[in-house]
Coordinates of C-alpha atoms in Angstrom, one line a residue:
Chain A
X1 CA 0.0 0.0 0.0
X2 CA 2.1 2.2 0.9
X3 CA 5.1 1.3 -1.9
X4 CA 2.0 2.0 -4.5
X5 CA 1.4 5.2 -2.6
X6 CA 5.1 6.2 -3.0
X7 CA 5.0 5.6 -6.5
X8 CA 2.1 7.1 -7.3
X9 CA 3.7 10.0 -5.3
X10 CA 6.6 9.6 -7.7
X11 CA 4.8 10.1 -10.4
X12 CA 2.6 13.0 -9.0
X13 CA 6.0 14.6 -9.0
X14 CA 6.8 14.3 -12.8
X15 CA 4.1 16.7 -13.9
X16 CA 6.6 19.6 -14.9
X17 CA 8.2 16.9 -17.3
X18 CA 4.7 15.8 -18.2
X19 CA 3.7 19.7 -18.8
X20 CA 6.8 20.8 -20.3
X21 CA 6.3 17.5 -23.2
X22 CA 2.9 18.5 -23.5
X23 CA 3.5 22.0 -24.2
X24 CA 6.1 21.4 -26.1
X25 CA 3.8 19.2 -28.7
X26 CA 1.1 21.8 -28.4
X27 CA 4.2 24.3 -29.5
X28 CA 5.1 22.3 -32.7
X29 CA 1.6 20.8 -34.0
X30 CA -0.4 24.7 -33.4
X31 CA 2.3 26.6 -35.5
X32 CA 2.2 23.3 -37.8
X33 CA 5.9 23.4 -37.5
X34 CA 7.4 20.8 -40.1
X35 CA 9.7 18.3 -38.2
X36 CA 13.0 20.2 -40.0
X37 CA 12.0 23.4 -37.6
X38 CA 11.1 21.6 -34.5
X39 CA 10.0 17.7 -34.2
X40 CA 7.6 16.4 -31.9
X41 CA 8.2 15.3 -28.6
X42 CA 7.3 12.0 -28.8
X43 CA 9.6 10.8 -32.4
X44 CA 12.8 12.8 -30.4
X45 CA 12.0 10.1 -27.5
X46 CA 11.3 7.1 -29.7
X47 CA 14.8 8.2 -31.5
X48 CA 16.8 8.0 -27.9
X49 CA 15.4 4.6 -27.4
X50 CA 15.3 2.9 -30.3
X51 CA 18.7 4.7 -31.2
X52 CA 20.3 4.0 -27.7
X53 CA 23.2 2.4 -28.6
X54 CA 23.9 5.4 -30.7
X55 CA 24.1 7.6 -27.7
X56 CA 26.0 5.4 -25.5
X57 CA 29.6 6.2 -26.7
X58 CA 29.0 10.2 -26.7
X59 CA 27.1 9.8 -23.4
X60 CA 30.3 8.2 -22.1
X61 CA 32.7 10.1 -23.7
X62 CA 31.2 13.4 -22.6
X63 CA 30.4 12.2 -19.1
X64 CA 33.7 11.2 -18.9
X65 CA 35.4 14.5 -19.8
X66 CA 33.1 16.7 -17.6
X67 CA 34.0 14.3 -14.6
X68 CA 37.4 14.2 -15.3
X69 CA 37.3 18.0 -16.5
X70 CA 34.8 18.4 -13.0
X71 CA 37.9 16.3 -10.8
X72 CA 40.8 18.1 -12.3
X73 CA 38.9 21.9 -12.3
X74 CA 38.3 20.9 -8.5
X75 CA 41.6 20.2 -7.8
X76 CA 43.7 23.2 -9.7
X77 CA 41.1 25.7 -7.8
X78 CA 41.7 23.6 -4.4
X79 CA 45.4 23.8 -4.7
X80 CA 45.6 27.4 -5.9
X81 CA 43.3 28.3 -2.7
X82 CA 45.5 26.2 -0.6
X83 CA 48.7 28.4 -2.2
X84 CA 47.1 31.6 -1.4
X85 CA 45.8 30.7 2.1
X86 CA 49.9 29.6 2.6
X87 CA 51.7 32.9 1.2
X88 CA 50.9 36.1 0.4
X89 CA 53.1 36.5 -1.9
X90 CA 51.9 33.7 -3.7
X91 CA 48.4 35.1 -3.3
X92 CA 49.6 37.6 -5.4
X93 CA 50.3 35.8 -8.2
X94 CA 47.8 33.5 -7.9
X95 CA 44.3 35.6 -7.3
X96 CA 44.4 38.1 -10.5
X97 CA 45.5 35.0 -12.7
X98 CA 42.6 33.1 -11.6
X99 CA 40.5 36.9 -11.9
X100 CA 41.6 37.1 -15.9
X101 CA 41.3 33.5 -17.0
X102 CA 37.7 33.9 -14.8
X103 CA 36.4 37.0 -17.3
X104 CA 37.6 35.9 -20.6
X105 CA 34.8 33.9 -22.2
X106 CA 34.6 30.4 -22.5
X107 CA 33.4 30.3 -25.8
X108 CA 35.9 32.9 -27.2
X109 CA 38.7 30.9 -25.3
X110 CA 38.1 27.3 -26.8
X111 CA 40.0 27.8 -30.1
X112 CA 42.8 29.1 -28.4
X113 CA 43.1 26.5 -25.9
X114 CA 42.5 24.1 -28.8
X115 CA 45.3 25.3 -30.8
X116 CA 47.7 25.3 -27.5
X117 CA 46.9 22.2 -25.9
X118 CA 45.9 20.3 -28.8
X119 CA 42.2 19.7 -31.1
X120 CA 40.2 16.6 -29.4
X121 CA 40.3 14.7 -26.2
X122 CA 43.4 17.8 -24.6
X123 CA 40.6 20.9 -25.4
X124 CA 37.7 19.5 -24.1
X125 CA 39.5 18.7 -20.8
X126 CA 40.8 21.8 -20.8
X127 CA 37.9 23.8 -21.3
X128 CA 36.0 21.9 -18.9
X129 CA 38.9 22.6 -16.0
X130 CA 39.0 25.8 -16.9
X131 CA 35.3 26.5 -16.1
X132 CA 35.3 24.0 -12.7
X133 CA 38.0 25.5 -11.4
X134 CA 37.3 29.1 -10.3
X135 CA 34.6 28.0 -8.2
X136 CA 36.7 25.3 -6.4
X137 CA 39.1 28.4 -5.9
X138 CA 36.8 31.0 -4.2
X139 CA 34.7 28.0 -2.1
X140 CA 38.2 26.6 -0.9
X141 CA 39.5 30.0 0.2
X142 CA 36.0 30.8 1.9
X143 CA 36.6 27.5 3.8
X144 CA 40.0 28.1 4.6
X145 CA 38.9 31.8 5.6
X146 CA 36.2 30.2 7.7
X147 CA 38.4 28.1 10.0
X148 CA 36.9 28.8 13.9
X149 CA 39.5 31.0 16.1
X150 CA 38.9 28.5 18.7
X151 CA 40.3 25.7 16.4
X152 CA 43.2 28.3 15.0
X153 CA 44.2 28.7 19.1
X154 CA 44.3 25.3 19.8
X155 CA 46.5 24.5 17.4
X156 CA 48.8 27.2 18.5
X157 CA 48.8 25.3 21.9
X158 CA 49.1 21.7 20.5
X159 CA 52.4 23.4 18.8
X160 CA 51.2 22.6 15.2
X161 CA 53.0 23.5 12.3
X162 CA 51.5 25.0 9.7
X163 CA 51.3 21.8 7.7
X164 CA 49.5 20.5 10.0
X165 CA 47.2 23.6 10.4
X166 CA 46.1 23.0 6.7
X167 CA 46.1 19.1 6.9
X168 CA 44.5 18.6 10.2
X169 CA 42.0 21.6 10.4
X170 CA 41.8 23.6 7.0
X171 CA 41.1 21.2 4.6
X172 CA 38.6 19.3 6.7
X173 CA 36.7 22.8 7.2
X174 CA 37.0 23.4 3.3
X175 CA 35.9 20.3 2.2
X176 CA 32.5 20.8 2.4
X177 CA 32.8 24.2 0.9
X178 CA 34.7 22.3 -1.8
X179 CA 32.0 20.3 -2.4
X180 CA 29.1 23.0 -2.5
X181 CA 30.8 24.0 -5.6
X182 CA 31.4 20.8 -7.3
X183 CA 27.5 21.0 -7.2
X184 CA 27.2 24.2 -8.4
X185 CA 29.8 23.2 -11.0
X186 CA 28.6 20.0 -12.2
X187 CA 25.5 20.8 -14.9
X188 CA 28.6 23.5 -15.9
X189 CA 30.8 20.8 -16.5
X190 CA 28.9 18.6 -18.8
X191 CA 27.6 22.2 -20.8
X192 CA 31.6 22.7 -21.0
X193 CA 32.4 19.6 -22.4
X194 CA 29.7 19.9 -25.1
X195 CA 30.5 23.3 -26.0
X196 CA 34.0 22.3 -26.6
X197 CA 33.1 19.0 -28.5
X198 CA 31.0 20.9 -30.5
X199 CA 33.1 23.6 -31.8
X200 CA 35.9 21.3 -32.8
X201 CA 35.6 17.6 -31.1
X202 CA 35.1 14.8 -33.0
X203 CA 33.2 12.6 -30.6
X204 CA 30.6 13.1 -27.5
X205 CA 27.3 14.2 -27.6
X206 CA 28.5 18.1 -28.8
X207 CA 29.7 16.4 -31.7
X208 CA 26.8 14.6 -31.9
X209 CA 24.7 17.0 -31.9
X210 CA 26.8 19.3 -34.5
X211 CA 26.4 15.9 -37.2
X212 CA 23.1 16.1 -36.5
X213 CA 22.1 19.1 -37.6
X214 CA 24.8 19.3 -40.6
X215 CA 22.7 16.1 -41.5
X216 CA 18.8 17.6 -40.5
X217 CA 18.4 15.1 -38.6
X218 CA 16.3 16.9 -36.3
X219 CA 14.8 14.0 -34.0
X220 CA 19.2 13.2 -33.2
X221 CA 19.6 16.6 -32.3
X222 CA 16.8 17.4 -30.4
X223 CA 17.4 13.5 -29.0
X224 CA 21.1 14.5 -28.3
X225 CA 20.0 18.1 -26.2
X226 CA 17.2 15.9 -24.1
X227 CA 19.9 13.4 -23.6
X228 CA 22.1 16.0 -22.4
X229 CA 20.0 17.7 -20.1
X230 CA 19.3 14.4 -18.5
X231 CA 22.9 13.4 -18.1
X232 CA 23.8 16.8 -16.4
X233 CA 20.6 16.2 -14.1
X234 CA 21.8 13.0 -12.7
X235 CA 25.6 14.6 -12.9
X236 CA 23.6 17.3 -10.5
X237 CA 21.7 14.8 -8.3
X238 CA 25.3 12.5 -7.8
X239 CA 27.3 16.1 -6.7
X240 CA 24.2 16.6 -4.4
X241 CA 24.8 13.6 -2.6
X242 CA 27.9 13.6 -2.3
X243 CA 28.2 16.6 -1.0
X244 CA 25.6 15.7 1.8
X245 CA 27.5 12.7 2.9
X246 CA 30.2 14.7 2.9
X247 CA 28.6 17.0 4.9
X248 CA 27.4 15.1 7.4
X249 CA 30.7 13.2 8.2
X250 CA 32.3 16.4 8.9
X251 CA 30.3 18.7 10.5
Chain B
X1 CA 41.0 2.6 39.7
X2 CA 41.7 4.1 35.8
X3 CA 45.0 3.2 34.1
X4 CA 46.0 6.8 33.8
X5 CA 49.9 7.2 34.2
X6 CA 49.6 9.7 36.5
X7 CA 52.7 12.4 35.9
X8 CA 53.5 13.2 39.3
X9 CA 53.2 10.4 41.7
X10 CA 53.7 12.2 44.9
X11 CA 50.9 13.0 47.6
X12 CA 53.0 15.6 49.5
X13 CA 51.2 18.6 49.4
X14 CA 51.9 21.1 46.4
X15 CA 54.1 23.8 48.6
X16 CA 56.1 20.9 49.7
X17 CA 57.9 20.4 46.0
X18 CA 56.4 23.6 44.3
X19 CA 60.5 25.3 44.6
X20 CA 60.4 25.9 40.7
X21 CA 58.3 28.8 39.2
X22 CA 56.4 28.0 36.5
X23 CA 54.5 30.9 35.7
X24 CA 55.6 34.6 35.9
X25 CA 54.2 37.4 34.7
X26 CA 55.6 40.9 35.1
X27 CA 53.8 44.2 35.0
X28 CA 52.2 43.1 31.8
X29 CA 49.6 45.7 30.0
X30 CA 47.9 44.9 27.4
X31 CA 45.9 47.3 25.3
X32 CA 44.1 46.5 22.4
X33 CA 44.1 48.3 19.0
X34 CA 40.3 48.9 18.1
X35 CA 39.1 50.5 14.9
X36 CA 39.4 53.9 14.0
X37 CA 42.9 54.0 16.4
X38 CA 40.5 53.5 19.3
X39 CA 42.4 51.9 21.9
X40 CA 41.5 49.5 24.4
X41 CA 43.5 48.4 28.1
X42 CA 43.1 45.0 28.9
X43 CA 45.2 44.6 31.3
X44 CA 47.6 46.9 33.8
X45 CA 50.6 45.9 35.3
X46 CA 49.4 42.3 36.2
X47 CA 51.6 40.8 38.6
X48 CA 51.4 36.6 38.8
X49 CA 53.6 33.9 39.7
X50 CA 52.6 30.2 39.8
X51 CA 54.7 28.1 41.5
X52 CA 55.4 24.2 40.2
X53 CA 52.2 22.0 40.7
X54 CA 50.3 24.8 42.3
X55 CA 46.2 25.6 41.3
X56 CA 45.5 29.0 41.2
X57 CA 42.1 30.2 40.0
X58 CA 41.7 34.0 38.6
X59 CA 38.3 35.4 39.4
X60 CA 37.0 38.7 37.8
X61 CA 33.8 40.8 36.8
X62 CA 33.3 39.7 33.2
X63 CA 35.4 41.5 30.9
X64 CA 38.3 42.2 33.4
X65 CA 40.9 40.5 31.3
X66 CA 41.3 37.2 33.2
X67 CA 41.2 35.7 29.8
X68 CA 43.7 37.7 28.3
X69 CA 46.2 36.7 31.3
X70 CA 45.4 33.1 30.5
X71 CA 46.0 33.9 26.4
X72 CA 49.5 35.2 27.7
X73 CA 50.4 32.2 29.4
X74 CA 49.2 30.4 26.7
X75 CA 51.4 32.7 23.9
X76 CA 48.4 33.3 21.9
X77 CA 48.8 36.9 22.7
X78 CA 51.8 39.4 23.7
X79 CA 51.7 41.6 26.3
X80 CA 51.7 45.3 25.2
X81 CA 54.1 46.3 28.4
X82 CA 55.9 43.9 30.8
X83 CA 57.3 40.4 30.5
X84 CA 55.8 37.1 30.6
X85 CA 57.4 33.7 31.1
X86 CA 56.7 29.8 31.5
X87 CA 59.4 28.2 32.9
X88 CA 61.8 30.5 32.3
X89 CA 61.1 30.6 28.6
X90 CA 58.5 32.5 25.9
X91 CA 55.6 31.0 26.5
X92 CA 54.9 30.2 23.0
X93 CA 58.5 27.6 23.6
X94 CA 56.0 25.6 26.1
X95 CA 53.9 24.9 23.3
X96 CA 56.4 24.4 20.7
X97 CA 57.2 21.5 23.2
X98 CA 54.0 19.7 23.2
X99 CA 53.9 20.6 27.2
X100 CA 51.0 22.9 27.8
X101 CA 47.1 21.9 27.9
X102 CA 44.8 24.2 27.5
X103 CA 40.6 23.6 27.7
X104 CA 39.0 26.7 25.9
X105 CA 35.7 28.3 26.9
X106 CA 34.7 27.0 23.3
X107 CA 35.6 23.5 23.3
X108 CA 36.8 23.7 20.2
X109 CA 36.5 19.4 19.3
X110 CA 36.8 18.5 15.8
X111 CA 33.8 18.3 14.5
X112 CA 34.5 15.2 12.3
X113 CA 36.2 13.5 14.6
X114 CA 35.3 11.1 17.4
X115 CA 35.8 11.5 21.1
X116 CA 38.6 9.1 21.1
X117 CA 40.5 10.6 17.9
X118 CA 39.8 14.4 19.9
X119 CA 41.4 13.3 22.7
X120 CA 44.3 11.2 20.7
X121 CA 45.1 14.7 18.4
X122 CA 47.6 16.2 20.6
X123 CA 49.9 12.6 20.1
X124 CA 49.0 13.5 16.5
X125 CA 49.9 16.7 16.6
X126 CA 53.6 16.1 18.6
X127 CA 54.4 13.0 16.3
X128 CA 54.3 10.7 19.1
X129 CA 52.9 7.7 18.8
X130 CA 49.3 7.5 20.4
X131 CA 49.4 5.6 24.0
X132 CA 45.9 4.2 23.6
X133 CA 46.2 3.1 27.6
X134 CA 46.4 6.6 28.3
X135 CA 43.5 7.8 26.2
X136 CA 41.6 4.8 27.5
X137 CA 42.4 6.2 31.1
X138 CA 41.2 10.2 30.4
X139 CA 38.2 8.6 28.7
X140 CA 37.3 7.1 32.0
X141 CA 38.7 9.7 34.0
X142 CA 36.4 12.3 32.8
X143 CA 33.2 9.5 32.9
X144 CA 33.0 9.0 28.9
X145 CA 33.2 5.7 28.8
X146 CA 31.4 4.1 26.0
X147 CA 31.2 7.2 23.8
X148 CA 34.8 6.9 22.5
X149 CA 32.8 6.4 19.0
X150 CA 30.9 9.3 19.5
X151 CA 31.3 12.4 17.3
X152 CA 30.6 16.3 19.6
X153 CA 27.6 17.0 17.7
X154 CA 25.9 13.4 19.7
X155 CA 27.4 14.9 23.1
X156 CA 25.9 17.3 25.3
X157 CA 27.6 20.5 26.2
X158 CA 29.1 19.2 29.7
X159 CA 30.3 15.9 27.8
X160 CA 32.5 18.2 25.5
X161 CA 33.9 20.7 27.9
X162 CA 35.3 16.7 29.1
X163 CA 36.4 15.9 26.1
X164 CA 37.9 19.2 26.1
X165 CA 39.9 18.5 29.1
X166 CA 40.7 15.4 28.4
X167 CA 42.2 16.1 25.4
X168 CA 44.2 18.7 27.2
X169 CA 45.6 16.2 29.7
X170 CA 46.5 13.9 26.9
X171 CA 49.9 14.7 26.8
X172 CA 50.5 15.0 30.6
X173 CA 51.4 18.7 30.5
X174 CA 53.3 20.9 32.7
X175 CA 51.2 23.6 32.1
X176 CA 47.1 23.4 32.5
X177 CA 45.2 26.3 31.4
X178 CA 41.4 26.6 31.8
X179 CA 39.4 29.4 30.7
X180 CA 36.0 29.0 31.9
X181 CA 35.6 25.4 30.9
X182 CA 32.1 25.2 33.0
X183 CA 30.6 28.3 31.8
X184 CA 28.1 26.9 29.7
X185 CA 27.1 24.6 32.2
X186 CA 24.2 24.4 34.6
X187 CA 25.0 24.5 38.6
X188 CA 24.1 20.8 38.6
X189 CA 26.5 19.7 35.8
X190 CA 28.8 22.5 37.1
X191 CA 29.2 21.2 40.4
X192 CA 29.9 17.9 39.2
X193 CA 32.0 18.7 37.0
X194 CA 34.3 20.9 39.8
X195 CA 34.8 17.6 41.8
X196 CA 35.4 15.8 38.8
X197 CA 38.8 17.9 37.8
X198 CA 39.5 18.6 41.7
X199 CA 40.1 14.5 41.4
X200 CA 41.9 14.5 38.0
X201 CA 43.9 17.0 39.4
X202 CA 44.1 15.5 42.7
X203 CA 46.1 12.4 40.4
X204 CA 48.0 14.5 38.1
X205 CA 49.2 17.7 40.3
X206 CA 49.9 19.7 36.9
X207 CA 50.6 23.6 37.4
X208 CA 46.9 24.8 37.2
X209 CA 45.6 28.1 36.1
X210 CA 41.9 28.1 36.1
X211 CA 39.6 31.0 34.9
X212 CA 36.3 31.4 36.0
X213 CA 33.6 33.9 37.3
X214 CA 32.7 31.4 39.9
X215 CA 33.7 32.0 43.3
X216 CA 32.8 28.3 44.7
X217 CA 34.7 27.1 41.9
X218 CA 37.3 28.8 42.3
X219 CA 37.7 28.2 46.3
X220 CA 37.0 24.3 46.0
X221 CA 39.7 23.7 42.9
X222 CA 42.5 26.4 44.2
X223 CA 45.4 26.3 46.3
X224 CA 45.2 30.3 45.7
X225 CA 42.7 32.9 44.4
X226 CA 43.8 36.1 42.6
X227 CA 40.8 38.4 42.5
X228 CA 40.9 41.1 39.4
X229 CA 39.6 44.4 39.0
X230 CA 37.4 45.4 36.7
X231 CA 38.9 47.1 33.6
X232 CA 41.7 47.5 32.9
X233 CA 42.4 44.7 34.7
X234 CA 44.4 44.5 37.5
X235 CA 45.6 41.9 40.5
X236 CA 43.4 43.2 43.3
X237 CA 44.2 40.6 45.9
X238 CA 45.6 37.0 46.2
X239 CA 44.2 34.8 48.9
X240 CA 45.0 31.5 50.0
X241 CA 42.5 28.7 50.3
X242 CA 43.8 26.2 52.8
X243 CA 41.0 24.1 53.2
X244 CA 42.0 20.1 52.9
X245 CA 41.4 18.2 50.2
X246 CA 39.1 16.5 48.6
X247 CA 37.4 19.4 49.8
X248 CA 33.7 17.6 49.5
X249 CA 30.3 18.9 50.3
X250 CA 31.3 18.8 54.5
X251 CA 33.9 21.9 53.6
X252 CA 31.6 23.6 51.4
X253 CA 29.0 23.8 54.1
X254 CA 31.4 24.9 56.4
X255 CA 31.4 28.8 57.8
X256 CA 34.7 29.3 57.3
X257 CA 34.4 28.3 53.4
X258 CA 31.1 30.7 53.4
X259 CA 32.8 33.3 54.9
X260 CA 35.5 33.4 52.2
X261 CA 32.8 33.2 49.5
X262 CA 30.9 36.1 50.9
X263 CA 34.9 38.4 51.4
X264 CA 35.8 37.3 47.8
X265 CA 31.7 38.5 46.5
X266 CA 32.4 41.9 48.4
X267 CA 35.7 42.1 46.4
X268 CA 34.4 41.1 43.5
X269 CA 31.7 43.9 43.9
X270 CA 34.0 46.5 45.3
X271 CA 35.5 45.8 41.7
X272 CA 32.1 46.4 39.9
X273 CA 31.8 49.9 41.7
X274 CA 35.2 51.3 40.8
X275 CA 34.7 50.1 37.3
X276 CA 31.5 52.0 37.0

């Protein structure tokens, strides 16, 4: 009784996703869009399925280079925080340079990092890192900032280094921090990875997409953007719990 | 009887082997630097010597310092005038030395880390290997038995102000500092908690300086009572409390113990009106 009452709860829930599909039909068949402009709902889901195995490689490749893109971002903006928590002279280096590559846009900076690092597998990395890691920087350095006095004190009385500082009581209180922007940085990761796949990749689901539409195949486009958004939900929903569990072993 | 290797052994009385001084501090000011240049005195010429194994307790109206004399023991802070020592050396050497305890009015536990592994930090810390007998022993000592799992957030508020102390004893130090570590609590817990550490310090004799707003406390832990002014804070008078130990309920129903709470209140009070 009350599994069926969950479920049916479950379902209650989807109504958004219901609406939006519904609206979205209502949008093509009323303007009696042709399937080139904008296909129906129903045909773009009928492509994902019946066309899964399609999908599957560009689904993992682009997963896999926002995660590792998401891992790598983290870290760089961890360990530049960490540097400008140690020194201030470091900070100084470190802070603009992470301010500049921050304001240059993404999109305008793709090429370039394409033609330094390499076309393919290098620039999508890349590009990815370079939008994951300036919100690793400022969480890390808010968490670093946000170490207790109490806990700075008794440190000072244990006779820690400053090593151990950072070890023992800086990185535990920035971790979380550290994870509230992996969240936040997640959905960005996979959108980075895509943008950079499609503007010169040769696989994932950016590249996907771009044969698509070179092709008008409309249904694998619009297939390739649902399957997208799907795969940076759950990317969403997997930060999310880790950062709770993360959360609740430390605090 | 708990394993705890006690550091000093001896049951003579304190005075008896206190010939080394282990605390000294000489006409120290301290003023604070406040925004916009304001300036703020702490502390004037406080005088204070603790002899080896002694407890003294500082009492004070709130914001007379008392903490600040215990932050300069501690090396946390510098004194603006005057000169302060622990055994001879800076105060922040003690500490550099893995040899001072010191149980903060904020406990200050980690939060992700158990009561055992709180208590076990300041081996960590020094790079000594952790004596696990020894934790065992301040786990029992301070009644926590069968939460060494637990993390502070399942604790109540007096169970980590234990931990707290514990974890300050952990290393056997020379030098105990305690800065209100009962504050939070309520006179039940309090109370309890007072004839808990007048035991653990009944085993371990370490060089005391306990802070506290509390005159009971303060005359059933200490061998002497230094009673601040208000601010800037200064050493009004020293008394000595010579009342045997374990001084239980019998001496705190005594006259003689009420009569000494009732001279250190007027003192404390005087304070209040020359502050004001």
């Amino acid at each position: 009784m009350t599994r069926a009452r969950s479920i049916g709860m479950g379902i209650v829930h989807l109504w958004p996703i219901a609406l939006l599909l519904l609206s979205w039909d209502a949008w093509v068949v009323l303007n009696g869009y042709t399937s080139t402009v904008a296909p129906r709902p129903w045909f773009v889901i009928a492509d994902v399925f019946t066309g899964f195995a399609d999908y599957v490689p560009s689904i993992l490749y682009t997963l896999g280079m926002a995660l590792g893109g998401l891992v790598g971002g983290t870290l760089i903006g961890f360990v530049g925080a960490v540097l400008v928590w140690w020194s201030a002279a470091l900070s100084g280096v470190v802070t603009p340079a992470a301010l500049i590559i921050r304001s240059v846009p993404i999109t305008a900076l793709i090429p370039i990092i394409a033609r330094i690092v390499g076309y393919g597998d290098p620039a999508v990395l890349a590009s990815t890192m370079l939008i994951c890691f300036f919100p690793a920087f400022v969480f890390t350095l808010s968490g670093l900032a946000a170490i207790p006095e109490a806990g700075r004190d008794l440190f000072t009385v244990l006779g820690a280094n400053k090593l151990q500082v950072l070890s023992r009581l800086g990185v535990l209180y920035a971790l979380p921090n550290l994870m509230v922007s992996v969240r936040i940085t997640a959905p960005s990761a996979v959108l980075a990875a895509m943008l950079a796949e499609f503007l010169m990749g040769t696989s994932g689901l950016g590249a996907l997409f771009s044969q698509a539409r070179s092709y008008m195949d409309m249904e694998r486009s619009w297939g390739t953007a649902l399957v997208a958004t799907v795969v940076s939900v759950l990317v969403f929903v997997g930060a999310q719990l880790m950062e709770r569990r993360v959360e609740s072993r430390l605090t | 009887m708990s394993s705890t290797a006690t550091l000093t052994p001896m049951e003579t009385k304190p005075a008896e082997h206190a010939t080394r001084t282990a605390v000294s501090v000489n006409r120290a000011d301290k003023i604070f630097t406040l925004s916009r240049g304001k300036k703020l005195q702490a502390l004037a010429e406080v005088d204070l010597e603790v002899r080896e194994g002694e407890f003294v307790a500082i009492i004070g109206p709130s914001g007379c310092g008392k903490s600040t004399v215990l932050r300069l023991a501690a090396g946390l802070d510098r004194p603006t005038n005057g000169t302060v020592e622990i055994f001879g050396a800076a105060p922040h050497e003690l500490a550099t030395q893995h040899r001072l305890g010191v149980a903060f009015q904020e406990h200050a536990l980690l939060p992700w880390a158990s009561v055992r592994s709180n208590i076990a930090l300041p081996y960590k810390v020094a790079g000594r290997k952790v004596d696990d007998a020894r934790v065992d022993g301040l786990i029992e000592l301070v009644g926590l038995k069968g939460f060494e799992k637990a993390r502070p957030k399942q604790l109540s508020g007096g169970m980590r102000q234990r931990v707290s102390i514990a974890r300050a004893l952990a290393l056997s130090p020379d030098l105990l500092l305690l800065d209100e570590p009962f504050g939070a609590l309520d006179a039940v817990t309090r109370r309890r908690m007072n004839a808990e550490l007048a035991r653990i310090w009944g085993e371990e004799k370490i060089t005391t300086i306990l802070v506290t707003h509390d005159v009971d406390e303060a005359l059933i832990l200490a061998d002497r009572v230094v009673v601040m002014t208000g601010r800037p804070g200064r050493v009004r008078t020293i008394k000595n409390v010579d009342f045997p130990r374990p001084r239980d309920a019998a001496t705190t129903r005594s006259p003689e113990f009420h009569e000494l709470v009732d001279e250190l209140t007027s003192l404390l009070d005087a304070n209040d009106g020359d502050a004001a």
